[in-house]
mmCIF file of N, CA, C and O and ligand atoms in Angstrom:
data_model
loop_
_atom_site.group_PDB
_atom_site.id
_atom_site.type_symbol
_atom_site.label_atom_id
_atom_site.label_comp_id
_atom_site.label_asym_id
_atom_site.label_seq_id
_atom_site.Cartn_x
_atom_site.Cartn_y
_atom_site.Cartn_z
ATOM 1 N N MET A 1 -45.031 47.128 2.683
ATOM 2 C CA MET A 1 -43.504 46.248 2.524
ATOM 3 C C MET A 1 -42.793 47.437 1.950
ATOM 4 O O MET A 1 -42.013 46.628 1.859
ATOM 5 N N LYS A 2 -43.032 48.354 1.855
ATOM 6 C CA LYS A 2 -41.796 49.216 1.208
ATOM 7 C C LYS A 2 -40.726 49.111 2.422
ATOM 8 O O LYS A 2 -39.416 49.458 2.003
ATOM 9 N N LYS A 3 -41.534 49.182 3.712
ATOM 10 C CA LYS A 3 -40.472 49.505 5.093
ATOM 11 C C LYS A 3 -39.640 47.985 5.355
ATOM 12 O O LYS A 3 -38.665 48.710 5.521
ATOM 13 N N GLN A 4 -40.085 47.326 4.715
ATOM 14 C CA GLN A 4 -39.726 45.684 4.713
ATOM 15 C C GLN A 4 -38.302 45.622 4.672
ATOM 16 O O GLN A 4 -37.386 45.573 4.719
ATOM 17 N N PHE A 5 -38.583 46.249 3.350
ATOM 18 C CA PHE A 5 -37.429 46.443 2.252
ATOM 19 C C PHE A 5 -36.020 47.209 2.210
ATOM 20 O O PHE A 5 -35.323 46.733 2.645
ATOM 21 N N ALA A 6 -36.851 48.000 2.565
ATOM 22 C CA ALA A 6 -35.928 49.077 3.140
ATOM 23 C C ALA A 6 -34.980 48.296 5.260
ATOM 24 O O ALA A 6 -33.856 48.616 5.220
ATOM 25 N N PHE A 7 -35.916 47.455 5.518
ATOM 26 C CA PHE A 7 -34.965 47.022 6.701
ATOM 27 C C PHE A 7 -34.627 45.682 6.219
ATOM 28 O O PHE A 7 -33.234 46.135 7.041
ATOM 29 N N ILE A 8 -34.680 44.982 5.239
ATOM 30 C CA ILE A 8 -34.183 43.984 4.818
ATOM 31 C C ILE A 8 -32.011 44.830 4.287
ATOM 32 O O ILE A 8 -31.308 44.071 4.781
ATOM 33 N N VAL A 9 -32.701 45.477 3.398
ATOM 34 C CA VAL A 9 -31.375 46.658 3.257
ATOM 35 C C VAL A 9 -30.445 46.731 3.579
ATOM 36 O O VAL A 9 -28.937 46.912 4.000
ATOM 37 N N LEU A 10 -30.845 47.836 5.027
ATOM 38 C CA LEU A 10 -30.636 47.909 6.113
ATOM 39 C C LEU A 10 -29.734 47.167 7.232
ATOM 40 O O LEU A 10 -28.291 47.000 7.217
ATOM 41 N N SER A 11 -30.432 45.850 7.237
ATOM 42 C CA SER A 11 -29.757 45.102 8.304
ATOM 43 C C SER A 11 -28.777 44.222 7.616
ATOM 44 O O SER A 11 -27.453 43.778 7.677
ATOM 45 N N MET A 12 -28.416 44.117 5.711
ATOM 46 C CA MET A 12 -27.596 43.419 5.099
ATOM 47 C C MET A 12 -26.918 44.766 4.987
ATOM 48 O O MET A 12 -25.210 44.301 5.162
ATOM 49 N N LEU A 13 -26.743 45.800 5.213
ATOM 50 C CA LEU A 13 -25.823 46.879 5.128
ATOM 51 C C LEU A 13 -25.047 46.510 6.299
ATOM 52 O O LEU A 13 -23.635 46.483 6.632
ATOM 53 N N MET A 14 -25.298 46.553 7.883
ATOM 54 C CA MET A 14 -24.941 46.077 9.100
ATOM 55 C C MET A 14 -24.171 44.882 8.427
ATOM 56 O O MET A 14 -23.143 45.127 9.381
ATOM 57 N N ALA A 15 -24.042 43.684 8.459
ATOM 58 C CA ALA A 15 -23.649 42.868 8.120
ATOM 59 C C ALA A 15 -22.582 43.343 7.255
ATOM 60 O O ALA A 15 -21.385 41.993 7.587
ATOM 61 N N SER A 16 -22.385 44.016 6.103
ATOM 62 C CA SER A 16 -21.752 43.767 5.329
ATOM 63 C C SER A 16 -20.171 44.193 6.229
ATOM 64 O O SER A 16 -20.103 45.165 6.476
ATOM 65 N N PRO A 17 -18.934 43.644 5.735
ATOM 66 C CA PRO A 17 -17.342 43.906 6.046
ATOM 67 C C PRO A 17 -17.286 45.508 5.594
ATOM 68 O O PRO A 17 -16.783 45.877 6.717
ATOM 69 N N SER A 18 -17.751 46.197 4.281
ATOM 70 C CA SER A 18 -17.126 47.172 3.845
ATOM 71 C C SER A 18 -17.568 48.161 5.238
ATOM 72 O O SER A 18 -17.135 49.649 5.020
ATOM 73 N N ILE A 19 -18.720 48.098 5.942
ATOM 74 C CA ILE A 19 -18.697 49.170 7.345
ATOM 75 C C ILE A 19 -18.470 48.827 8.399
ATOM 76 O O ILE A 19 -19.103 49.377 9.574
ATOM 77 N N ALA A 20 -18.329 47.804 8.430
ATOM 78 C CA ALA A 20 -17.529 47.209 9.838
ATOM 79 C C ALA A 20 -16.611 48.516 10.704
ATOM 80 O O ALA A 20 -16.638 49.149 10.199
ATOM 81 N N ALA A 21 -16.563 48.289 12.235
ATOM 82 C CA ALA A 21 -16.262 49.225 12.647
ATOM 83 C C ALA A 21 -14.858 49.538 12.351
ATOM 84 O O ALA A 21 -14.061 48.807 11.768
ATOM 85 N N ASP A 22 -14.291 50.625 12.270
ATOM 86 C CA ASP A 22 -13.044 51.385 12.028
ATOM 87 C C ASP A 22 -11.545 50.620 13.238
ATOM 88 O O ASP A 22 -11.916 50.677 13.983
ATOM 89 N N ARG A 23 -10.231 50.291 12.323
ATOM 90 C CA ARG A 23 -9.928 50.201 12.592
ATOM 91 C C ARG A 23 -9.070 50.582 13.812
ATOM 92 O O ARG A 23 -9.259 51.847 13.021
ATOM 93 N N SER A 24 -8.543 50.256 14.698
ATOM 94 C CA SER A 24 -7.980 50.897 15.757
ATOM 95 C C SER A 24 -6.363 52.089 14.804
ATOM 96 O O SER A 24 -5.931 51.270 13.915
ATOM 97 N N GLY A 25 -5.843 52.963 15.392
ATOM 98 C CA GLY A 25 -5.272 53.647 14.804
ATOM 99 C C GLY A 25 -3.888 52.678 14.895
ATOM 100 O O GLY A 25 -2.969 52.603 14.061
ATOM 101 N N GLU A 26 -3.436 52.216 15.679
ATOM 102 C CA GLU A 26 -1.847 51.131 15.890
ATOM 103 C C GLU A 26 -2.670 50.087 14.592
ATOM 104 O O GLU A 26 -1.917 49.747 14.537
ATOM 105 N N ALA A 27 -3.277 49.269 14.899
ATOM 106 C CA ALA A 27 -3.614 48.394 13.698
ATOM 107 C C ALA A 27 -3.256 48.771 11.954
ATOM 108 O O ALA A 27 -2.162 48.064 11.623
ATOM 109 N N VAL A 28 -3.950 50.059 12.177
ATOM 110 C CA VAL A 28 -3.520 50.631 10.593
ATOM 111 C C VAL A 28 -2.357 50.992 10.930
ATOM 112 O O VAL A 28 -1.148 50.457 10.177
ATOM 113 N N TYR A 29 -1.543 51.375 11.341
ATOM 114 C CA TYR A 29 -0.675 51.719 11.782
ATOM 115 C C TYR A 29 0.449 50.569 10.996
ATOM 116 O O TYR A 29 1.199 50.470 10.413
ATOM 117 N N LYS A 30 0.537 49.749 12.204
ATOM 118 C CA LYS A 30 0.861 48.515 11.933
ATOM 119 C C LYS A 30 1.087 47.381 10.276
ATOM 120 O O LYS A 30 2.102 47.456 9.828
ATOM 121 N N ALA A 31 -0.544 47.149 10.148
ATOM 122 C CA ALA A 31 -0.555 47.227 9.013
ATOM 123 C C ALA A 31 -0.125 48.017 7.272
ATOM 124 O O ALA A 31 0.446 47.103 6.539
ATOM 125 N N VAL A 32 -0.438 49.170 7.869
ATOM 126 C CA VAL A 32 0.593 49.933 6.651
ATOM 127 C C VAL A 32 1.482 50.479 6.621
ATOM 128 O O VAL A 32 2.211 50.508 5.830
ATOM 129 N N CYS A 33 1.521 51.803 7.595
ATOM 130 C CA CYS A 33 2.399 52.847 8.021
ATOM 131 C C CYS A 33 3.676 51.968 8.143
ATOM 132 O O CYS A 33 3.772 52.716 7.999
ATOM 133 N N ALA A 34 3.609 51.453 9.011
ATOM 134 C CA ALA A 34 4.749 51.004 9.638
ATOM 135 C C ALA A 34 6.207 50.471 8.531
ATOM 136 O O ALA A 34 7.031 50.794 8.696
ATOM 137 N N THR A 35 5.496 50.275 7.547
ATOM 138 C CA THR A 35 6.620 50.199 6.489
ATOM 139 C C THR A 35 7.668 50.860 6.240
ATOM 140 O O THR A 35 8.320 50.474 5.736
ATOM 141 N N CYS A 36 6.657 52.316 6.071
ATOM 142 C CA CYS A 36 7.544 53.129 5.623
ATOM 143 C C CYS A 36 8.555 54.171 7.751
ATOM 144 O O CYS A 36 9.125 54.644 7.353
ATOM 145 N N HIS A 37 6.998 53.957 8.201
ATOM 146 C CA HIS A 37 7.242 55.354 9.383
ATOM 147 C C HIS A 37 7.962 54.107 10.380
ATOM 148 O O HIS A 37 8.408 54.840 11.782
ATOM 149 N N ALA A 38 8.625 52.793 10.457
ATOM 150 C CA ALA A 38 9.091 51.917 11.839
ATOM 151 C C ALA A 38 10.577 52.705 11.143
ATOM 152 O O ALA A 38 11.592 52.702 12.301
ATOM 153 N N ALA A 39 10.989 52.652 9.942
ATOM 154 C CA ALA A 39 12.541 52.587 9.503
ATOM 155 C C ALA A 39 12.986 53.819 9.345
ATOM 156 O O ALA A 39 13.801 54.451 9.072
ATOM 157 N N GLY A 40 11.753 54.557 8.978
ATOM 158 C CA GLY A 40 12.057 55.950 8.517
ATOM 159 C C GLY A 40 12.408 55.999 7.405
ATOM 160 O O GLY A 40 13.624 56.434 6.575
ATOM 161 N N LEU A 41 11.594 55.072 6.345
ATOM 162 C CA LEU A 41 12.195 54.788 4.541
ATOM 163 C C LEU A 41 11.909 56.201 3.617
ATOM 164 O O LEU A 41 11.062 56.809 4.250
ATOM 165 N N MET A 42 12.582 56.757 2.990
ATOM 166 C CA MET A 42 12.948 57.761 2.595
ATOM 167 C C MET A 42 11.834 58.913 3.243
ATOM 168 O O MET A 42 12.008 59.732 2.981
ATOM 169 N N ASN A 43 12.840 58.663 4.252
ATOM 170 C CA ASN A 43 12.711 59.938 4.963
ATOM 171 C C ASN A 43 11.582 60.492 6.142
ATOM 172 O O ASN A 43 11.145 61.292 6.434
ATOM 173 N N ALA A 44 10.680 59.126 6.123
ATOM 174 C CA ALA A 44 9.583 58.927 6.487
ATOM 175 C C ALA A 44 10.041 59.461 8.569
ATOM 176 O O ALA A 44 10.669 58.853 8.697
ATOM 177 N N PRO A 45 8.825 60.560 8.519
ATOM 178 C CA PRO A 45 9.047 60.606 10.218
ATOM 179 C C PRO A 45 8.795 59.509 10.911
ATOM 180 O O PRO A 45 7.990 58.823 11.039
ATOM 181 N N LYS A 46 10.039 58.515 11.620
ATOM 182 C CA LYS A 46 9.761 57.389 12.521
ATOM 183 C C LYS A 46 8.476 57.674 13.714
ATOM 184 O O LYS A 46 8.544 58.718 14.189
ATOM 185 N N LEU A 47 8.109 56.755 14.147
ATOM 186 C CA LEU A 47 7.072 56.156 15.167
ATOM 187 C C LEU A 47 8.047 56.874 16.295
ATOM 188 O O LEU A 47 9.075 56.028 16.919
ATOM 189 N N GLY A 48 7.304 57.727 17.050
ATOM 190 C CA GLY A 48 8.347 57.522 18.160
ATOM 191 C C GLY A 48 9.197 58.700 17.832
ATOM 192 O O GLY A 48 10.080 59.062 19.410
ATOM 193 N N ASP A 49 9.860 59.302 16.984
ATOM 194 C CA ASP A 49 10.951 60.102 17.099
ATOM 195 C C ASP A 49 10.517 61.507 17.329
ATOM 196 O O ASP A 49 10.170 62.651 16.383
ATOM 197 N N LYS A 50 10.743 61.964 18.771
ATOM 198 C CA LYS A 50 10.200 63.397 18.838
ATOM 199 C C LYS A 50 10.461 64.337 18.015
ATOM 200 O O LYS A 50 9.624 65.406 17.741
ATOM 201 N N ALA A 51 11.609 64.745 17.798
ATOM 202 C CA ALA A 51 12.056 65.556 16.965
ATOM 203 C C ALA A 51 11.398 65.662 15.419
ATOM 204 O O ALA A 51 11.394 67.256 14.649
ATOM 205 N N ALA A 52 12.099 64.533 14.716
ATOM 206 C CA ALA A 52 11.236 64.253 13.649
ATOM 207 C C ALA A 52 9.651 64.963 13.751
ATOM 208 O O ALA A 52 8.999 65.997 12.643
ATOM 209 N N TRP A 53 8.918 64.700 14.122
ATOM 210 C CA TRP A 53 7.685 64.941 14.518
ATOM 211 C C TRP A 53 7.086 66.147 14.803
ATOM 212 O O TRP A 53 5.959 66.508 14.994
ATOM 213 N N LYS A 54 8.077 66.860 15.732
ATOM 214 C CA LYS A 54 7.416 68.641 16.434
ATOM 215 C C LYS A 54 7.233 69.525 15.444
ATOM 216 O O LYS A 54 6.042 69.908 15.406
ATOM 217 N N PRO A 55 7.939 69.855 14.216
ATOM 218 C CA PRO A 55 7.511 70.695 12.780
ATOM 219 C C PRO A 55 6.532 70.047 12.225
ATOM 220 O O PRO A 55 5.704 71.169 11.866
ATOM 221 N N ARG A 56 5.792 69.278 12.108
ATOM 222 C CA ARG A 56 4.898 68.346 11.588
ATOM 223 C C ARG A 56 4.345 68.525 12.274
ATOM 224 O O ARG A 56 2.775 68.861 11.783
ATOM 225 N N ILE A 57 3.879 68.260 13.742
ATOM 226 C CA ILE A 57 2.462 68.729 14.421
ATOM 227 C C ILE A 57 2.719 70.072 15.009
ATOM 228 O O ILE A 57 1.222 69.771 15.287
ATOM 229 N N ALA A 58 3.563 70.964 14.680
ATOM 230 C CA ALA A 58 3.123 72.299 15.237
ATOM 231 C C ALA A 58 2.010 72.960 13.226
ATOM 232 O O ALA A 58 1.291 73.811 14.075
ATOM 233 N N GLN A 59 2.233 71.867 13.196
ATOM 234 C CA GLN A 59 1.065 72.201 11.735
ATOM 235 C C GLN A 59 0.082 72.547 11.784
ATOM 236 O O GLN A 59 -0.995 72.555 11.497
ATOM 237 N N GLY A 60 -0.756 71.865 13.140
ATOM 238 C CA GLY A 60 -1.629 71.612 13.333
ATOM 239 C C GLY A 60 -2.393 70.083 12.629
ATOM 240 O O GLY A 60 -2.169 70.025 11.498
ATOM 241 N N MET A 61 -3.312 69.628 13.988
ATOM 242 C CA MET A 61 -4.129 67.977 13.043
ATOM 243 C C MET A 61 -4.663 67.969 12.172
ATOM 244 O O MET A 61 -4.522 67.327 11.199
ATOM 245 N N PRO A 62 -5.463 69.300 11.560
ATOM 246 C CA PRO A 62 -6.456 69.297 10.150
ATOM 247 C C PRO A 62 -5.383 68.935 9.184
ATOM 248 O O PRO A 62 -5.350 68.413 8.204
ATOM 249 N N LYS A 63 -4.076 69.752 8.799
ATOM 250 C CA LYS A 63 -2.789 69.842 8.008
ATOM 251 C C LYS A 63 -2.401 68.893 8.119
ATOM 252 O O LYS A 63 -2.038 67.940 6.852
ATOM 253 N N LEU A 64 -2.211 67.620 9.079
ATOM 254 C CA LEU A 64 -1.510 66.016 8.890
ATOM 255 C C LEU A 64 -2.598 64.924 9.146
ATOM 256 O O LEU A 64 -1.707 64.516 8.124
ATOM 257 N N TYR A 65 -3.883 65.613 8.769
ATOM 258 C CA TYR A 65 -4.996 64.714 8.674
ATOM 259 C C TYR A 65 -4.933 64.883 7.090
ATOM 260 O O TYR A 65 -4.337 63.642 6.346
ATOM 261 N N GLU A 66 -4.995 66.172 6.390
ATOM 262 C CA GLU A 66 -4.856 66.143 4.985
ATOM 263 C C GLU A 66 -3.601 65.505 4.855
ATOM 264 O O GLU A 66 -3.944 64.676 3.182
ATOM 265 N N HIS A 67 -2.267 65.885 5.352
ATOM 266 C CA HIS A 67 -1.160 65.602 4.650
ATOM 267 C C HIS A 67 -1.366 63.900 4.034
ATOM 268 O O HIS A 67 -0.560 63.142 3.324
ATOM 269 N N ALA A 68 -1.888 63.327 5.013
ATOM 270 C CA ALA A 68 -2.315 61.498 5.265
ATOM 271 C C ALA A 68 -2.946 60.987 4.479
ATOM 272 O O ALA A 68 -3.022 59.989 3.764
ATOM 273 N N LEU A 69 -4.032 61.913 4.066
ATOM 274 C CA LEU A 69 -5.057 61.617 3.305
ATOM 275 C C LEU A 69 -5.176 61.569 1.953
ATOM 276 O O LEU A 69 -5.218 60.810 1.104
ATOM 277 N N LYS A 70 -3.684 62.729 1.558
ATOM 278 C CA LYS A 70 -3.954 63.092 0.350
ATOM 279 C C LYS A 70 -2.624 62.807 -0.053
ATOM 280 O O LYS A 70 -2.121 63.183 -1.193
ATOM 281 N N GLY A 71 -1.777 62.408 0.784
ATOM 282 C CA GLY A 71 -0.251 62.538 0.106
ATOM 283 C C GLY A 71 0.319 63.876 0.025
ATOM 284 O O GLY A 71 -0.337 65.064 0.600
ATOM 285 N N ILE A 72 1.706 63.781 0.812
ATOM 286 C CA ILE A 72 2.567 65.147 0.838
ATOM 287 C C ILE A 72 3.756 64.568 0.425
ATOM 288 O O ILE A 72 4.561 63.529 0.805
ATOM 289 N N ARG A 73 4.627 65.528 -0.485
ATOM 290 C CA ARG A 73 5.630 64.774 -1.196
ATOM 291 C C ARG A 73 5.714 62.770 -1.623
ATOM 292 O O ARG A 73 5.404 62.797 -1.816
ATOM 293 N N MET A 74 6.940 62.830 -0.583
ATOM 294 C CA MET A 74 7.343 61.503 -0.511
ATOM 295 C C MET A 74 6.294 60.345 0.011
ATOM 296 O O MET A 74 6.193 58.851 0.201
ATOM 297 N N MET A 75 5.389 60.988 0.684
ATOM 298 C CA MET A 75 3.986 60.423 1.644
ATOM 299 C C MET A 75 2.829 60.212 0.618
ATOM 300 O O MET A 75 2.548 60.938 -0.200
ATOM 301 N N PRO A 76 2.479 59.055 0.282
ATOM 302 C CA PRO A 76 1.435 58.096 -0.652
ATOM 303 C C PRO A 76 -0.022 58.739 -0.064
ATOM 304 O O PRO A 76 0.095 58.566 1.098
ATOM 305 N N ALA A 77 -0.966 59.042 -0.629
ATOM 306 C CA ALA A 77 -1.973 59.178 -0.162
ATOM 307 C C ALA A 77 -2.977 58.009 0.793
ATOM 308 O O ALA A 77 -2.605 56.939 0.269
ATOM 309 N N LYS A 78 -3.014 58.638 1.454
ATOM 310 C CA LYS A 78 -3.496 57.214 2.759
ATOM 311 C C LYS A 78 -2.536 56.249 3.084
ATOM 312 O O LYS A 78 -2.590 54.757 2.783
ATOM 313 N N GLY A 79 -1.402 56.455 2.501
ATOM 314 C CA GLY A 79 0.061 55.748 2.500
ATOM 315 C C GLY A 79 -0.164 54.244 2.040
ATOM 316 O O GLY A 79 -0.210 53.347 2.280
ATOM 317 N N THR A 80 -0.893 54.527 0.866
ATOM 318 C CA THR A 80 -1.143 53.376 -0.148
ATOM 319 C C THR A 80 -2.316 52.733 -0.041
ATOM 320 O O THR A 80 -3.149 51.623 -0.491
ATOM 321 N N CYS A 81 -2.816 53.169 1.105
ATOM 322 C CA CYS A 81 -4.082 51.518 1.669
ATOM 323 C C CYS A 81 -5.720 52.617 0.756
ATOM 324 O O CYS A 81 -6.130 53.019 2.290
ATOM 325 N N THR A 82 -5.691 52.231 -0.121
ATOM 326 C CA THR A 82 -6.965 52.553 -0.732
ATOM 327 C C THR A 82 -8.036 51.901 0.165
ATOM 328 O O THR A 82 -9.169 52.438 0.005
ATOM 329 N N ASN A 83 -8.146 50.926 0.484
ATOM 330 C CA ASN A 83 -9.469 50.209 1.355
ATOM 331 C C ASN A 83 -9.441 50.903 2.809
ATOM 332 O O ASN A 83 -10.259 50.423 3.783
ATOM 333 N N CYS A 84 -8.316 51.429 3.494
ATOM 334 C CA CYS A 84 -9.069 51.843 4.543
ATOM 335 C C CYS A 84 -9.843 53.522 4.810
ATOM 336 O O CYS A 84 -9.713 53.987 3.698
ATOM 337 N N SER A 85 -10.784 53.420 5.365
ATOM 338 C CA SER A 85 -11.525 54.279 5.766
ATOM 339 C C SER A 85 -10.547 55.560 6.139
ATOM 340 O O SER A 85 -9.620 55.783 6.414
ATOM 341 N N ASP A 86 -11.597 56.715 5.623
ATOM 342 C CA ASP A 86 -10.616 58.149 6.495
ATOM 343 C C ASP A 86 -10.303 58.239 7.543
ATOM 344 O O ASP A 86 -9.836 58.636 8.347
ATOM 345 N N LYS A 87 -11.422 57.711 8.260
ATOM 346 C CA LYS A 87 -11.250 57.279 9.676
ATOM 347 C C LYS A 87 -10.696 57.064 10.515
ATOM 348 O O LYS A 87 -9.435 57.289 11.561
ATOM 349 N N GLU A 88 -9.949 55.757 9.507
ATOM 350 C CA GLU A 88 -9.220 54.264 10.156
ATOM 351 C C GLU A 88 -7.721 55.695 9.482
ATOM 352 O O GLU A 88 -6.540 55.696 10.766
ATOM 353 N N ILE A 89 -7.208 56.607 8.497
ATOM 354 C CA ILE A 89 -6.034 56.625 8.372
ATOM 355 C C ILE A 89 -6.160 58.270 9.719
ATOM 356 O O ILE A 89 -4.341 58.218 10.074
ATOM 357 N N LYS A 90 -6.945 58.564 9.658
ATOM 358 C CA LYS A 90 -7.266 59.529 11.291
ATOM 359 C C LYS A 90 -6.298 59.213 12.130
ATOM 360 O O LYS A 90 -6.239 58.917 13.019
ATOM 361 N N ASN A 91 -6.639 58.163 12.816
ATOM 362 C CA ASN A 91 -6.596 57.002 13.866
ATOM 363 C C ASN A 91 -5.286 56.881 13.651
ATOM 364 O O ASN A 91 -4.705 57.238 15.002
ATOM 365 N N ALA A 92 -4.889 56.481 12.534
ATOM 366 C CA ALA A 92 -3.043 56.176 12.798
ATOM 367 C C ALA A 92 -2.737 57.878 12.719
ATOM 368 O O ALA A 92 -1.180 57.368 13.366
ATOM 369 N N VAL A 93 -3.052 58.644 12.488
ATOM 370 C CA VAL A 93 -2.295 59.861 11.966
ATOM 371 C C VAL A 93 -2.042 59.797 13.915
ATOM 372 O O VAL A 93 -1.471 60.221 14.262
ATOM 373 N N ASP A 94 -3.440 59.912 14.606
ATOM 374 C CA ASP A 94 -3.760 60.163 15.833
ATOM 375 C C ASP A 94 -2.324 59.423 16.417
ATOM 376 O O ASP A 94 -1.875 59.504 17.837
ATOM 377 N N TYR A 95 -2.284 57.745 16.278
ATOM 378 C CA TYR A 95 -1.276 57.134 17.034
ATOM 379 C C TYR A 95 0.155 57.318 16.821
ATOM 380 O O TYR A 95 0.779 57.541 17.717
ATOM 381 N N LEU A 96 0.837 57.922 16.121
ATOM 382 C CA LEU A 96 1.709 58.712 15.054
ATOM 383 C C LEU A 96 2.216 59.727 16.481
ATOM 384 O O LEU A 96 3.070 59.595 16.643
ATOM 385 N N VAL A 97 1.120 60.666 15.973
ATOM 386 C CA VAL A 97 1.516 61.937 16.830
ATOM 387 C C VAL A 97 1.312 61.244 18.701
ATOM 388 O O VAL A 97 2.421 61.911 19.203
ATOM 389 N N SER A 98 0.815 60.860 18.955
ATOM 390 C CA SER A 98 0.331 60.205 20.083
ATOM 391 C C SER A 98 1.971 59.619 20.577
ATOM 392 O O SER A 98 2.130 59.588 21.880
ATOM 393 N N LYS A 99 2.789 58.666 20.350
ATOM 394 C CA LYS A 99 4.109 58.398 20.547
ATOM 395 C C LYS A 99 4.997 59.267 19.893
ATOM 396 O O LYS A 99 6.158 59.431 20.708
ATOM 397 N N ALA A 100 4.352 60.530 19.281
ATOM 398 C CA ALA A 100 5.405 61.260 19.343
ATOM 399 C C ALA A 100 5.447 62.039 20.464
ATOM 400 O O ALA A 100 6.841 63.572 20.409
ATOM 401 N N LYS A 101 4.950 62.667 21.444
ATOM 402 C CA LYS A 101 4.382 63.228 22.461
ATOM 403 C C LYS A 101 5.017 63.504 23.539
ATOM 404 O O LYS A 101 5.288 62.215 24.355
HETATM 405 C C1 HEC B 201 5.291 54.208 1.028
HETATM 406 C C2 HEC B 201 5.933 54.778 2.525
HETATM 407 C C3 HEC B 201 5.214 55.437 3.192
HETATM 408 C C4 HEC B 201 3.934 54.859 3.901
HETATM 409 C C5 HEC B 201 3.307 53.522 3.491
HETATM 410 C C6 HEC B 201 3.221 56.133 4.722
HETATM 411 N N1 HEC B 201 3.682 56.913 4.904
HETATM 412 FE FE1 HEC B 201 3.534 58.783 5.924
HETATM 413 N N2 HEC B 201 5.393 59.451 5.168
HETATM 414 C C7 HEC B 201 6.543 59.185 4.419
HETATM 415 C C8 HEC B 201 7.044 60.192 3.945
HETATM 416 C C9 HEC B 201 8.309 59.389 3.203
HETATM 417 C C10 HEC B 201 7.154 61.038 4.617
HETATM 418 C C11 HEC B 201 7.950 62.394 4.653
HETATM 419 C C12 HEC B 201 6.886 63.451 3.580
HETATM 420 C C13 HEC B 201 7.600 64.941 3.462
HETATM 421 O O1 HEC B 201 7.426 65.477 4.578
HETATM 422 O O2 HEC B 201 8.537 64.401 2.706
HETATM 423 C C14 HEC B 201 5.503 60.826 5.311
HETATM 424 C C15 HEC B 201 5.203 62.502 6.062
HETATM 425 C C16 HEC B 201 3.731 61.370 7.027
HETATM 426 C C17 HEC B 201 3.297 62.572 7.627
HETATM 427 C C18 HEC B 201 3.704 64.035 7.852
HETATM 428 C C19 HEC B 201 2.796 65.053 7.149
HETATM 429 C C20 HEC B 201 3.400 66.440 6.769
HETATM 430 O O3 HEC B 201 2.141 67.475 6.712
HETATM 431 O O4 HEC B 201 4.554 66.747 7.442
HETATM 432 C C21 HEC B 201 2.118 61.806 8.166
HETATM 433 C C22 HEC B 201 1.273 62.412 9.487
HETATM 434 C C23 HEC B 201 1.704 60.253 7.913
HETATM 435 N N3 HEC B 201 2.896 60.215 7.312
HETATM 436 C C24 HEC B 201 1.263 59.611 7.958
HETATM 437 C C25 HEC B 201 0.957 58.224 7.888
HETATM 438 C C26 HEC B 201 0.037 57.496 8.019
HETATM 439 C C27 HEC B 201 -1.527 57.552 8.886
HETATM 440 C C28 HEC B 201 0.708 56.179 7.005
HETATM 441 C C29 HEC B 201 -0.379 55.060 7.453
HETATM 442 C C30 HEC B 201 -1.449 54.725 7.145
HETATM 443 C C31 HEC B 201 1.339 56.821 6.626
HETATM 444 N N4 HEC B 201 1.678 57.466 6.750
HETATM 445 C C32 HEC B 201 2.441 55.304 5.482
HETATM 446 C C33 HEC B 201 5.949 58.045 3.908
HETATM 447 C C34 HEC B 201 4.994 56.870 4.553
#
């Protein structure tokens, strides 16, 4: 009986959108980050702007992830996307960085 219950709960969890597959970096970028990072709003480093990204990338990926997740100066935590998973934010950072190389 207990086992069956656990199975039902598990299948409900699997069907729930809250743990659906993480969105790709490009999808998250377009939905959230582009607001600032496409036009360079408030001096946000622009997508594909190698010069702007170079010193930021030089900090290392762990720092970039941390700043994207927790925010830094005018960069809001998670780019204000409170319902984005940490993995989705990291995907978006990877996307931004991949375009600046
Ligand atoms: C409200 C505008 C805004 C949004 C939305 C936004 N950013 Fe930013 N972001 C900024 C600004 C401004 C900076 C520059 C901060 C600074 O260095 O002063 C920045 C900097 C960054 C940096 C560099 C941090 C560093 O250590 O130099 C990363 C990485 C980043 N953003 C990722 C993202 C990602 C990923 C998203 C989407 C999930 C996002 N941003 C959404 C404004 C924004």
